[in-house]
Amino acid sequence: MKGIKIFCLYFLILSFINAENLLKNPGFEKVGSDKLPLNWETISWKKGPLFGVSDKPFSGKFSAFIYCPEKNDAAFIQKVKLQPHSVYRLSAWVKTENVRTMDRNWKIGANIGMYGTFVKSEDVKGTSDWRKISTIVFTTDNPNITICARLGFWFSRCKGKVWFDDLKLTQIPMVRIKSKEGDWKRKIREFADKDGFVSLEGKNVILRIKAKKILWLSDPFKWLEKLDLAYQAYSELVGGVPFNGKPVIIQEVEDYPGGLAIAGYPILWFGRYIDRPTFSRIEKGDWQFGILHEMGHVFDLDGRWVWHGEFFANFKMVYVADRWKAKIWHWGKWYDHSKGKRLDDFYKEMAKKEGELEKINSKDWPDHYTDPDTYHFCALKNIIGWEPFKKTFRSFLKLPPSKIPKDPTGKYKIFVKLLTKFSGFNCADWLEKRGFPKISKGGGK
């Protein structure tokens, strides 16, 4: 009985520690002589917003407010040092008055999140009473992040007024598991019961996903091994690795980051798409197109050869599939590079659908739908093989910054001239006949 009591006391203490609010002055109760909340800084896209404290709180004496009379992106920010490779829950109470988004594409109002990233909570617009919002935030090897309470977002400037109160930052339990060490299934189940995360850590790729979702896979390490092989293939193709050799991290997030997944350090994977159908296909051998695509983006390294990011992410993925005879589900069909249809066939279907099977629509090149472009480069790859591409990427990496064009056409011309050099095939003329930019004399064989 005594042992049980000690265990229960330990559990209560541990729970209290884990629930500790890691923000300073989270309720904006401490106010400086400038009538702004202590421990918080202000930042905005341009001058004009009003920042302050209000005597209309959700709790306590004060809340903090941001008022943008004209369209802006403004925030209270606080820099915090946390534990590296950890996951946290950020929450706040928010109230709005006449919040309107002013930009055409993104429509994001009041929110909280990690400043300098695409990590944010659900947003609040219009006029609303106090409501709670929350999101997941995290660290990588760098323990420092910047928390924000924000009116607006990247490409989503706003007008109106918002009040924030009772921000809270608490650690979420996460277990780190390398390979199939120990009783990994038991550990995952244990953290699923805590509504925690699992960090599955391969040789070059780390998956950080809610533990209860990982349990949908009978053996998540089989997929992790495939992602490690994809990393190896991308490195073989371009001759370099991203993030100075640090592992590629794939991090689940709760709110829409701008796509199914978004490339970066880490790759942000929208939790809504981490669902049972996705994992069911992974169980059947799917390498997962969306994640491979974002890995392709990060293997564009500093972007020196990129005339269109989506084109390169997709084209480089074809190498991964060729290299490992990968099986990939995309747009309702399987593409299996060990047998049957391949991704080359998908891009051919798209080129045919767009009427660009013989020649691309070059009117708005390169800022257009690039699947037909990818088809034509796959066709070129089937003529010259992958080796000239490998040599071209490596030659590009050796170029000094002063020799790298800033415009897309300039990048394309250098790339194709190098392809021609290393293949012994007149790639410039072959591509020009298919609608790609003309290269000046000397660009051919």
Short mmCIF file of C-alpha atoms in Angstrom, two decimals:
data_model
loop_
_atom_site.label_atom_id
_atom_site.label_comp_id
_atom_site.label_asym_id
_atom_site.label_seq_id
_atom_site.Cartn_x
_atom_site.Cartn_y
_atom_site.Cartn_z
CA MET A 1 0.00 0.00 0.00
CA LYS A 2 2.85 2.37 0.89
CA GLY A 3 4.47 1.68 -2.47
CA ILE A 4 1.22 2.46 -4.27
CA LYS A 5 0.90 5.76 -2.39
CA ILE A 6 4.46 6.74 -3.30
CA PHE A 7 3.81 5.86 -6.95
CA CYS A 8 0.60 7.89 -7.01
CA LEU A 9 2.38 10.87 -5.42
CA TYR A 10 5.17 10.56 -8.02
CA PHE A 11 2.59 10.44 -10.82
CA LEU A 12 0.83 13.54 -9.49
CA ILE A 13 4.12 15.44 -9.22
CA LEU A 14 5.10 14.35 -12.75
CA SER A 15 1.73 15.46 -14.08
CA PHE A 16 2.12 18.82 -12.35
CA ILE A 17 5.57 19.30 -13.84
CA ASN A 18 4.33 18.39 -17.34
CA ALA A 19 1.43 20.82 -16.96
CA GLU A 20 3.70 23.75 -16.05
CA ASN A 21 3.02 26.84 -18.15
CA LEU A 22 6.31 27.66 -19.87
CA LEU A 23 5.36 31.22 -20.87
CA LYS A 24 6.14 34.33 -18.85
CA ASN A 25 3.27 36.66 -18.03
CA PRO A 26 0.84 34.46 -20.00
CA GLY A 27 -2.24 36.33 -18.76
CA PHE A 28 -0.78 39.81 -19.41
CA GLU A 29 -1.29 40.78 -15.76
CA LYS A 30 2.12 42.46 -15.47
CA VAL A 31 2.22 45.76 -17.33
CA GLY A 32 5.19 48.02 -18.00
CA SER A 33 5.43 51.81 -17.88
CA ASP A 34 4.77 51.86 -21.64
CA LYS A 35 1.38 50.26 -20.90
CA LEU A 36 2.41 47.10 -22.73
CA PRO A 37 2.54 43.62 -21.15
CA LEU A 38 5.92 42.69 -19.71
CA ASN A 39 7.89 39.82 -21.30
CA TRP A 40 6.17 40.37 -24.66
CA GLU A 41 7.46 42.20 -27.73
CA THR A 42 5.41 43.59 -30.61
CA ILE A 43 5.98 43.18 -34.32
CA SER A 44 4.06 44.15 -37.46
CA TRP A 45 4.28 44.10 -41.25
CA LYS A 46 4.18 47.90 -41.30
CA LYS A 47 3.56 50.76 -38.89
CA GLY A 48 0.02 51.47 -37.74
CA PRO A 49 -1.26 48.77 -35.34
CA LEU A 50 -2.15 49.65 -31.76
CA PHE A 51 -0.96 47.27 -29.05
CA GLY A 52 -1.95 47.43 -25.40
CA VAL A 53 -3.67 45.90 -22.39
CA SER A 54 -7.40 45.97 -21.79
CA ASP A 55 -9.53 45.87 -18.65
CA LYS A 56 -11.85 43.45 -20.49
CA PRO A 57 -10.14 40.12 -19.69
CA PHE A 58 -11.23 36.54 -19.97
CA SER A 59 -9.84 36.10 -16.45
CA GLY A 60 -7.79 38.19 -14.03
CA LYS A 61 -7.50 41.94 -14.47
CA PHE A 62 -6.18 42.37 -17.99
CA SER A 63 -6.02 40.95 -21.49
CA ALA A 64 -3.82 42.10 -24.38
CA PHE A 65 -5.21 43.61 -27.57
CA ILE A 66 -4.11 44.33 -31.12
CA TYR A 67 -6.02 46.83 -33.25
CA CYS A 68 -5.27 47.21 -36.96
CA PRO A 69 -7.18 50.16 -38.47
CA GLU A 70 -5.71 49.31 -41.89
CA LYS A 71 -4.63 45.98 -43.34
CA ASN A 72 -1.64 44.60 -41.49
CA ASP A 73 -0.06 41.55 -39.91
CA ALA A 74 0.70 42.26 -36.24
CA ALA A 75 1.62 40.15 -33.24
CA PHE A 76 2.73 39.91 -29.66
CA ILE A 77 5.76 37.60 -29.55
CA GLN A 78 7.73 35.90 -26.80
CA LYS A 79 10.95 33.97 -27.29
CA VAL A 80 11.18 30.79 -25.23
CA LYS A 81 13.89 28.21 -24.72
CA LEU A 82 12.50 24.69 -24.45
CA GLN A 83 13.87 21.17 -24.63
CA PRO A 84 15.27 20.12 -28.01
CA HIS A 85 13.27 17.59 -30.02
CA SER A 86 10.09 18.07 -28.00
CA VAL A 87 6.41 18.73 -28.65
CA TYR A 88 4.13 21.20 -26.83
CA ARG A 89 0.51 22.31 -26.64
CA LEU A 90 -0.05 26.06 -27.09
CA SER A 91 -3.49 27.44 -26.23
CA ALA A 92 -5.13 30.82 -25.64
CA TRP A 93 -8.45 32.54 -25.20
CA VAL A 94 -9.32 34.96 -27.96
CA LYS A 95 -12.04 37.51 -28.64
CA THR A 96 -12.53 39.46 -31.88
CA GLU A 97 -14.30 42.55 -33.19
CA ASN A 98 -14.79 43.18 -36.92
CA VAL A 99 -11.76 41.14 -37.94
CA ARG A 100 -11.58 40.99 -41.73
CA THR A 101 -8.96 39.46 -44.01
CA MET A 102 -7.82 41.79 -46.78
CA ASP A 103 -5.78 39.60 -49.15
CA ARG A 104 -7.14 37.53 -52.02
CA ASN A 105 -5.77 34.04 -51.42
CA TRP A 106 -5.08 33.43 -47.74
CA LYS A 107 -7.94 34.21 -45.35
CA ILE A 108 -6.43 33.88 -41.88
CA GLY A 109 -7.59 36.10 -39.01
CA ALA A 110 -6.59 36.02 -35.33
CA ASN A 111 -4.43 33.03 -34.35
CA ILE A 112 -1.59 31.77 -32.18
CA GLY A 113 1.46 29.78 -33.21
CA MET A 114 5.19 29.74 -33.87
CA TYR A 115 6.32 33.02 -35.41
CA GLY A 116 8.57 32.66 -38.44
CA THR A 117 6.94 29.37 -39.47
CA PHE A 118 3.66 28.14 -40.97
CA VAL A 119 2.63 26.57 -37.64
CA LYS A 120 -0.55 28.13 -36.31
CA SER A 121 -3.87 27.41 -34.65
CA GLU A 122 -7.32 27.62 -36.16
CA ASP A 123 -8.08 31.28 -36.78
CA VAL A 124 -10.96 33.53 -35.68
CA LYS A 125 -12.59 36.19 -37.86
CA GLY A 126 -15.55 38.52 -37.64
CA THR A 127 -16.93 39.44 -34.21
CA SER A 128 -16.87 36.73 -31.56
CA ASP A 129 -16.94 36.34 -27.80
CA TRP A 130 -14.17 34.62 -25.87
CA ARG A 131 -13.27 31.20 -27.27
CA LYS A 132 -10.34 28.86 -26.78
CA ILE A 133 -7.93 28.03 -29.60
CA SER A 134 -4.91 25.75 -29.56
CA THR A 135 -2.24 24.11 -31.66
CA ILE A 136 0.87 21.94 -31.49
CA VAL A 137 4.29 23.59 -31.46
CA PHE A 138 7.65 21.86 -31.31
CA THR A 139 11.43 22.11 -31.30
CA THR A 140 14.06 20.42 -33.44
CA ASP A 141 17.72 20.33 -32.39
CA ASN A 142 17.31 24.07 -31.76
CA PRO A 143 15.44 24.52 -28.46
CA ASN A 144 14.55 28.17 -29.16
CA ILE A 145 11.19 29.12 -30.68
CA THR A 146 9.09 32.29 -30.81
CA ILE A 147 5.48 32.10 -29.66
CA CYS A 148 3.02 34.59 -31.13
CA ALA A 149 -0.49 35.88 -30.55
CA ARG A 150 -1.28 37.31 -33.94
CA LEU A 151 -3.75 39.24 -36.04
CA GLY A 152 -2.98 38.16 -39.59
CA PHE A 153 -0.49 35.78 -41.15
CA TRP A 154 1.89 35.47 -44.07
CA PHE A 155 0.00 36.69 -47.15
CA SER A 156 -3.09 37.32 -45.02
CA ARG A 157 -3.22 40.86 -43.71
CA CYS A 158 -6.17 41.90 -41.58
CA LYS A 159 -8.19 44.81 -40.23
CA GLY A 160 -10.02 44.80 -36.91
CA LYS A 161 -9.38 44.17 -33.24
CA VAL A 162 -8.46 41.09 -31.23
CA TRP A 163 -7.99 40.40 -27.52
CA PHE A 164 -5.83 37.55 -26.18
CA ASP A 165 -5.75 36.13 -22.66
CA ASP A 166 -4.46 33.17 -20.66
CA LEU A 167 -1.93 31.82 -23.14
CA LYS A 168 -0.58 28.46 -22.06
CA LEU A 169 2.40 26.42 -23.27
CA THR A 170 2.75 22.90 -21.83
CA GLN A 171 4.82 19.92 -22.85
CA ILE A 172 3.17 16.95 -24.58
CA PRO A 173 4.61 13.51 -23.71
CA MET A 174 6.75 12.11 -26.54
CA VAL A 175 8.81 8.94 -26.69
CA ARG A 176 11.80 8.69 -29.02
CA ILE A 177 12.36 5.25 -30.52
CA LYS A 178 15.32 4.36 -32.70
CA SER A 179 14.85 1.40 -35.00
CA LYS A 180 13.05 -1.55 -33.38
CA GLU A 181 14.77 -1.14 -30.05
CA GLY A 182 13.30 -2.94 -27.05
CA ASP A 183 9.57 -3.32 -26.61
CA TRP A 184 8.71 -0.53 -29.05
CA LYS A 185 5.08 -1.57 -29.44
CA ARG A 186 4.47 -1.32 -25.70
CA LYS A 187 6.08 2.13 -25.62
CA ILE A 188 3.88 3.37 -28.44
CA ARG A 189 0.73 2.04 -26.73
CA GLU A 190 1.79 3.68 -23.47
CA PHE A 191 2.15 7.10 -25.09
CA ALA A 192 -1.04 6.64 -27.10
CA ASP A 193 -2.85 6.31 -23.76
CA LYS A 194 -1.31 9.65 -22.74
CA ASP A 195 -2.43 11.27 -26.01
CA GLY A 196 1.26 11.74 -26.68
CA PHE A 197 3.60 11.66 -29.65
CA VAL A 198 6.09 9.14 -30.96
CA SER A 199 9.36 10.12 -32.62
CA LEU A 200 10.41 7.19 -34.82
CA GLU A 201 14.03 7.82 -35.71
CA GLY A 202 15.65 6.18 -38.70
CA LYS A 203 19.09 6.72 -40.12
CA ASN A 204 18.23 9.94 -41.96
CA VAL A 205 14.50 10.47 -41.43
CA ILE A 206 12.48 11.10 -38.26
CA LEU A 207 8.69 10.67 -38.09
CA ARG A 208 6.97 12.62 -35.28
CA ILE A 209 3.32 11.66 -35.22
CA LYS A 210 0.61 11.14 -32.62
CA ALA A 211 1.14 7.75 -31.01
CA LYS A 212 -2.46 6.61 -31.46
CA LYS A 213 -2.05 7.02 -35.24
CA ILE A 214 1.22 5.09 -35.38
CA LEU A 215 -0.68 2.14 -33.90
CA TRP A 216 -2.64 1.93 -37.16
CA LEU A 217 0.52 0.49 -38.72
CA SER A 218 1.49 -3.07 -37.84
CA ASP A 219 5.15 -2.19 -38.36
CA PRO A 220 5.82 1.56 -38.85
CA PHE A 221 9.53 0.89 -39.25
CA LYS A 222 8.94 -0.71 -42.64
CA TRP A 223 7.75 2.64 -43.96
CA LEU A 224 10.51 4.52 -42.13
CA GLU A 225 13.06 2.27 -43.83
CA LYS A 226 11.55 3.23 -47.20
CA LEU A 227 11.85 6.92 -46.36
CA ASP A 228 15.50 6.35 -45.41
CA LEU A 229 16.00 4.71 -48.82
CA ALA A 230 14.29 7.70 -50.47
CA TYR A 231 16.71 10.02 -48.64
CA GLN A 232 19.62 7.93 -49.96
CA ALA A 233 18.28 8.09 -53.51
CA TYR A 234 17.76 11.85 -53.46
CA SER A 235 21.32 12.25 -52.19
CA GLU A 236 22.65 9.98 -54.95
CA LEU A 237 20.83 12.04 -57.55
CA VAL A 238 21.77 15.59 -56.53
CA GLY A 239 25.11 14.93 -54.84
CA GLY A 240 24.30 16.67 -51.57
CA VAL A 241 22.11 16.58 -48.48
CA PRO A 242 19.91 19.25 -46.84
CA PHE A 243 20.23 20.86 -43.41
CA ASN A 244 23.99 20.20 -43.16
CA GLY A 245 23.34 16.48 -42.85
CA LYS A 246 20.78 16.68 -40.06
CA PRO A 247 17.91 14.19 -40.39
CA VAL A 248 14.80 15.17 -42.30
CA ILE A 249 12.02 15.52 -39.71
CA ILE A 250 8.39 14.94 -40.65
CA GLN A 251 6.21 16.62 -38.01
CA GLU A 252 2.44 16.28 -37.63
CA VAL A 253 0.65 19.62 -37.19
CA GLU A 254 -2.98 20.29 -36.34
CA ASP A 255 -3.86 23.22 -38.55
CA TYR A 256 -3.55 23.62 -42.31
CA PRO A 257 0.08 24.64 -43.06
CA GLY A 258 -0.59 25.59 -46.67
CA GLY A 259 -0.89 22.13 -48.20
CA LEU A 260 -1.18 18.44 -47.40
CA ALA A 261 2.42 18.81 -46.31
CA ILE A 262 4.91 21.68 -46.55
CA ALA A 263 8.67 21.32 -47.04
CA GLY A 264 11.08 22.76 -44.51
CA TYR A 265 12.94 21.86 -41.35
CA PRO A 266 10.82 20.08 -40.37
CA ILE A 267 8.40 19.02 -43.09
CA LEU A 268 4.94 19.90 -41.75
CA TRP A 269 2.32 17.17 -42.32
CA PHE A 270 -1.29 18.25 -41.83
CA GLY A 271 -2.84 15.87 -39.29
CA ARG A 272 -6.17 15.72 -41.11
CA TYR A 273 -4.43 13.78 -43.89
CA ILE A 274 -2.69 11.41 -41.51
CA ASP A 275 -5.72 9.15 -41.51
CA ARG A 276 -6.61 5.47 -41.63
CA PRO A 277 -6.97 5.31 -45.45
CA THR A 278 -3.47 6.79 -45.83
CA PHE A 279 -1.96 4.33 -43.38
CA SER A 280 -3.94 1.46 -44.92
CA ARG A 281 -2.22 2.18 -48.24
CA ILE A 282 1.15 2.40 -46.48
CA GLU A 283 0.40 -1.07 -45.03
CA LYS A 284 -0.04 -2.24 -48.63
CA GLY A 285 3.38 -0.91 -49.61
CA ASP A 286 2.72 2.73 -50.53
CA TRP A 287 5.81 4.93 -50.21
CA GLN A 288 3.46 7.97 -49.90
CA PHE A 289 3.56 10.46 -52.76
CA GLY A 290 2.98 13.62 -50.68
CA ILE A 291 5.84 13.00 -48.27
CA LEU A 292 8.22 11.96 -51.07
CA HIS A 293 7.25 15.16 -52.89
CA GLU A 294 8.15 17.34 -49.88
CA MET A 295 11.41 15.44 -49.43
CA GLY A 296 12.09 16.26 -53.06
CA HIS A 297 11.69 19.94 -52.24
CA VAL A 298 14.22 19.86 -49.40
CA PHE A 299 16.70 18.12 -51.71
CA ASP A 300 16.66 21.21 -53.91
CA LEU A 301 19.10 22.40 -51.25
CA ASP A 302 19.72 26.14 -51.79
CA GLY A 303 17.49 26.23 -54.89
CA ARG A 304 20.29 27.07 -57.29
CA TRP A 305 18.96 24.97 -60.19
CA VAL A 306 15.25 25.46 -59.50
CA TRP A 307 13.28 27.14 -62.27
CA HIS A 308 10.07 25.62 -60.86
CA GLY A 309 9.99 23.92 -57.46
CA GLU A 310 6.98 21.67 -58.12
CA PHE A 311 8.54 20.34 -61.31
CA PHE A 312 11.79 19.41 -59.61
CA ALA A 313 10.09 17.84 -56.57
CA ASN A 314 8.07 15.57 -58.86
CA PHE A 315 10.82 14.78 -61.35
CA LYS A 316 13.36 13.86 -58.68
CA MET A 317 10.74 11.58 -57.08
CA VAL A 318 10.72 9.55 -60.31
CA TYR A 319 14.37 8.75 -59.64
CA VAL A 320 13.50 7.48 -56.16
CA ALA A 321 10.82 5.23 -57.65
CA ASP A 322 13.15 4.01 -60.42
CA ARG A 323 16.01 3.43 -57.99
CA TRP A 324 14.07 1.31 -55.50
CA LYS A 325 11.26 0.01 -57.72
CA ALA A 326 8.85 1.81 -55.42
CA LYS A 327 5.10 1.37 -55.27
CA ILE A 328 3.22 4.67 -55.03
CA TRP A 329 -0.49 5.51 -54.78
CA HIS A 330 -1.47 8.72 -56.51
CA TRP A 331 -4.82 10.13 -57.60
CA GLY A 332 -6.67 6.87 -57.06
CA LYS A 333 -4.21 4.59 -58.84
CA TRP A 334 -1.16 2.49 -58.02
CA TYR A 335 2.11 3.16 -59.84
CA ASP A 336 4.53 0.29 -59.32
CA HIS A 337 8.06 0.65 -60.67
CA SER A 338 8.69 -3.07 -60.24
CA LYS A 339 5.85 -3.93 -62.63
CA GLY A 340 2.94 -2.34 -64.45
CA LYS A 341 2.37 1.41 -64.65
CA ARG A 342 5.03 3.84 -63.40
CA LEU A 343 4.94 7.51 -62.46
CA ASP A 344 6.15 8.18 -66.02
CA ASP A 345 2.76 6.90 -67.15
CA PHE A 346 0.91 9.18 -64.75
CA TYR A 347 2.68 12.24 -66.13
CA LYS A 348 2.00 11.05 -69.67
CA GLU A 349 -1.70 10.81 -68.79
CA MET A 350 -1.60 14.37 -67.43
CA ALA A 351 0.20 15.68 -70.53
CA LYS A 352 -2.40 14.02 -72.74
CA LYS A 353 -5.24 15.43 -70.66
CA GLU A 354 -3.79 18.95 -70.99
CA GLY A 355 -3.22 18.56 -74.72
CA GLU A 356 0.55 18.81 -74.22
CA LEU A 357 1.66 15.33 -75.17
CA GLU A 358 3.67 16.53 -78.16
CA LYS A 359 4.48 20.03 -76.98
CA ILE A 360 4.01 21.99 -73.75
CA ASN A 361 2.06 25.22 -73.55
CA SER A 362 5.05 27.55 -73.37
CA LYS A 363 3.08 30.80 -73.25
CA ASP A 364 3.41 31.19 -69.47
CA TRP A 365 6.45 28.95 -68.88
CA PRO A 366 7.62 28.20 -66.23
CA ASP A 367 4.74 29.49 -64.09
CA HIS A 368 2.20 26.97 -65.23
CA TYR A 369 0.91 23.47 -64.48
CA THR A 370 4.10 21.40 -64.65
CA ASP A 371 2.94 17.78 -64.93
CA PRO A 372 3.34 17.89 -68.74
CA ASP A 373 6.85 19.31 -68.25
CA THR A 374 7.61 16.38 -65.96
CA TYR A 375 6.36 13.94 -68.60
CA HIS A 376 8.71 15.36 -71.23
CA PHE A 377 11.69 15.22 -68.87
CA CYS A 378 10.77 11.60 -68.02
CA ALA A 379 10.80 10.88 -71.75
CA LEU A 380 14.23 12.54 -72.02
CA LYS A 381 15.43 10.52 -69.01
CA ASN A 382 14.39 7.34 -70.79
CA ILE A 383 16.62 8.37 -73.72
CA ILE A 384 19.76 9.51 -71.88
CA GLY A 385 19.42 7.75 -68.52
CA TRP A 386 19.92 9.20 -65.04
CA GLU A 387 23.72 9.58 -65.08
CA PRO A 388 23.76 12.87 -67.05
CA PHE A 389 21.26 14.30 -64.55
CA LYS A 390 23.47 13.26 -61.63
CA LYS A 391 26.47 14.95 -63.22
CA THR A 392 24.42 18.06 -64.02
CA PHE A 393 23.24 18.47 -60.42
CA ARG A 394 26.81 18.04 -59.15
CA SER A 395 28.17 20.58 -61.63
CA PHE A 396 25.49 23.04 -60.52
CA LEU A 397 26.58 22.54 -56.90
CA LYS A 398 30.14 23.51 -57.85
CA LEU A 399 29.10 26.81 -59.41
CA PRO A 400 30.04 29.90 -57.38
CA PRO A 401 27.03 32.01 -56.36
CA SER A 402 28.04 34.73 -58.81
CA LYS A 403 27.60 32.31 -61.71
CA ILE A 404 24.09 31.17 -60.79
CA PRO A 405 21.35 33.07 -62.64
CA LYS A 406 18.48 34.47 -60.62
CA ASP A 407 15.91 34.17 -63.39
CA PRO A 408 14.23 30.82 -64.19
CA THR A 409 15.17 30.87 -67.88
CA GLY A 410 18.84 31.36 -67.03
CA LYS A 411 18.79 28.41 -64.63
CA TYR A 412 17.06 26.25 -67.24
CA LYS A 413 19.62 27.10 -69.94
CA ILE A 414 22.61 26.21 -67.76
CA PHE A 415 20.94 22.98 -66.66
CA VAL A 416 20.15 21.87 -70.22
CA LYS A 417 23.58 22.83 -71.54
CA LEU A 418 25.12 20.65 -68.82
CA LEU A 419 22.74 17.81 -69.66
CA THR A 420 23.77 18.03 -73.29
CA LYS A 421 27.44 18.02 -72.34
CA PHE A 422 27.19 14.97 -70.09
CA SER A 423 24.81 12.94 -72.25
CA GLY A 424 26.26 13.58 -75.70
CA PHE A 425 22.67 14.07 -76.85
CA ASN A 426 21.28 17.36 -78.14
CA CYS A 427 18.91 17.89 -75.18
CA ALA A 428 18.51 21.59 -76.01
CA ASP A 429 17.06 21.00 -79.47
CA TRP A 430 15.01 18.00 -78.31
CA LEU A 431 13.36 20.07 -75.57
CA GLU A 432 12.94 23.14 -77.77
CA LYS A 433 10.87 21.05 -80.23
CA ARG A 434 8.63 20.22 -77.28
CA GLY A 435 7.99 23.84 -76.39
CA PHE A 436 10.73 24.53 -73.86
CA PRO A 437 12.83 27.72 -74.08
CA LYS A 438 15.25 28.08 -76.94
CA ILE A 439 18.92 27.96 -76.05
CA SER A 440 21.40 30.10 -77.97
CA LYS A 441 23.95 28.61 -80.34
CA GLY A 442 26.39 26.44 -78.54
CA GLY A 443 23.69 25.08 -76.25
CA GLY A 444 23.35 21.91 -78.32
CA LYS A 445 25.75 19.06 -78.94
#
